[in-house]
PDB file of C-alpha atoms in Angstrom:
ATOM      1  CA  GLY A 819       0.000   0.001  -0.028  1.00 80.00           C
ATOM      2  CA  THR A 820       0.847   3.648   0.490  1.00 88.00           C
ATOM      3  CA  ARG A 821       3.072   2.961   3.494  1.00 91.00           C
ATOM      4  CA  ARG A 822       5.204   0.510   1.502  1.00 92.00           C
ATOM      5  CA  LYS A 823       5.682   3.106  -1.280  1.00 92.00           C
ATOM      6  CA  GLU A 824       6.697   5.660   1.285  1.00 94.00           C
ATOM      7  CA  ASP A 825       9.187   3.234   2.836  1.00 94.00           C
ATOM      8  CA  ILE A 826      10.696   2.441  -0.588  1.00 95.00           C
ATOM      9  CA  ALA A 827      10.955   6.126  -1.417  1.00 95.00           C
ATOM     10  CA  PHE A 828      12.702   6.788   1.971  1.00 96.00           C
ATOM     11  CA  VAL A 829      15.223   4.031   1.428  1.00 96.00           C
ATOM     12  CA  THR A 830      15.856   5.084  -2.186  1.00 95.00           C
ATOM     13  CA  ASP A 831      16.444   8.693  -1.112  1.00 96.00           C
ATOM     14  CA  PHE A 832      18.754   7.560   1.647  1.00 96.00           C
ATOM     15  CA  ILE A 833      20.824   5.344  -0.782  1.00 96.00           C
ATOM     16  CA  GLU A 834      21.046   8.275  -3.255  1.00 95.00           C
ATOM     17  CA  LYS A 835      22.037  10.718  -0.507  1.00 95.00           C
ATOM     18  CA  TYR A 836      25.012   8.651   0.480  1.00 95.00           C
ATOM     19  CA  ASP A 837      25.963   7.753  -3.148  1.00 95.00           C
ATOM     20  CA  GLY A 838      25.110   4.105  -2.624  1.00 96.00           C
ATOM     21  CA  PHE A 839      23.922   3.469  -6.162  1.00 94.00           C
ATOM     22  CA  ARG A 840      27.106   4.788  -7.684  1.00 95.00           C
ATOM     23  CA  SER A 841      29.196   2.787  -5.244  1.00 96.00           C
ATOM     24  CA  ALA A 842      27.204  -0.373  -5.985  1.00 94.00           C
ATOM     25  CA  ARG A 843      27.574   0.209  -9.748  1.00 94.00           C
ATOM     26  CA  GLU A 844      31.328   0.637  -9.421  1.00 96.00           C
ATOM     27  CA  THR A 845      31.515  -2.601  -7.395  1.00 96.00           C
ATOM     28  CA  ALA A 846      29.493  -4.436  -9.982  1.00 95.00           C
ATOM     29  CA  VAL A 847      31.623  -3.090 -12.867  1.00 96.00           C
ATOM     30  CA  SER A 848      34.758  -4.273 -11.014  1.00 97.00           C
ATOM     31  CA  ALA A 849      33.290  -7.687 -10.292  1.00 96.00           C
ATOM     32  CA  VAL A 850      32.211  -8.182 -13.885  1.00 95.00           C
ATOM     33  CA  HIS A 851      35.648  -7.115 -15.142  1.00 96.00           C
ATOM     34  CA  ASP A 852      37.302  -9.650 -12.774  1.00 96.00           C
ATOM     35  CA  ALA A 853      34.929 -12.422 -13.789  1.00 94.00           C
ATOM     36  CA  VAL A 854      35.507 -11.859 -17.546  1.00 93.00           C
ATOM     37  CA  ALA A 855      39.254 -11.701 -16.910  1.00 94.00           C
ATOM     38  CA  ALA A 856      39.060 -14.997 -15.001  1.00 93.00           C
ATOM     39  CA  LEU A 857      37.507 -16.657 -18.074  1.00 91.00           C
ATOM     40  CA  ASP A 858      40.844 -16.105 -19.854  1.00 88.00           C
ATOM     41  CA  ALA A 859      42.200 -19.066 -17.970  1.00 88.00           C
ATOM     42  CA  PHE A 860      39.950 -21.256 -20.164  1.00 87.00           C
ATOM     43  CA  SER A 861      40.689 -19.518 -23.451  1.00 82.00           C
ATOM     44  CA  GLY A 862      42.659 -22.541 -24.723  1.00 82.00           C
ATOM     45  CA  SER A 863      39.691 -24.819 -24.432  1.00 75.00           C
ATOM     46  CA  ALA A 864      37.496 -25.914 -27.341  1.00 71.00           C
ATOM     47  CA  ASP A 865      34.437 -24.334 -25.716  1.00 80.00           C
ATOM     48  CA  ARG A 866      35.082 -20.685 -26.811  1.00 83.00           C
ATOM     49  CA  ASN A 867      31.415 -20.227 -27.659  1.00 89.00           C
ATOM     50  CA  TYR A 868      30.453 -21.026 -24.067  1.00 90.00           C
ATOM     51  CA  LEU A 869      33.066 -18.581 -22.802  1.00 91.00           C
ATOM     52  CA  SER A 870      31.722 -15.850 -25.049  1.00 92.00           C
ATOM     53  CA  VAL A 871      28.177 -16.565 -23.738  1.00 93.00           C
ATOM     54  CA  LEU A 872      29.341 -16.373 -20.110  1.00 92.00           C
ATOM     55  CA  ALA A 873      31.181 -13.079 -20.748  1.00 93.00           C
ATOM     56  CA  GLY A 874      28.104 -11.718 -22.477  1.00 94.00           C
ATOM     57  CA  LEU A 875      25.891 -12.689 -19.584  1.00 94.00           C
ATOM     58  CA  ALA A 876      28.264 -11.020 -17.117  1.00 91.00           C
ATOM     59  CA  ARG A 877      28.202  -7.802 -19.158  1.00 92.00           C
ATOM     60  CA  TYR A 878      24.421  -7.998 -19.515  1.00 94.00           C
ATOM     61  CA  VAL A 879      24.059  -7.669 -15.776  1.00 90.00           C
ATOM     62  CA  LEU A 880      25.548  -4.140 -16.085  1.00 91.00           C
ATOM     63  CA  SER A 881      23.303  -3.109 -18.908  1.00 91.00           C
ATOM     64  CA  ARG A 882      19.920  -4.163 -17.595  1.00 82.00           C
ATOM     65  CA  ASP A 883      17.532  -1.696 -15.966  1.00 74.00           C
ATOM     66  CA  ARG A 884      16.451  -3.817 -13.066  1.00 62.00           C
TER      67      ARG A 884
END
């Protein structure tokens, strides 16, 4: 109801005030970068298509809206 919407708005404002969304985004970008780099260990395998899909999925996490 209305109380829930007010609570969500309060929390969202609090997170924005303390730059939490930017910080979370930076952490996610770093984690995806590390994950994609870790896939390089398997670059000699015959399953390059799977590696490409995994890297794409990792990057997708950063591009989606929710």
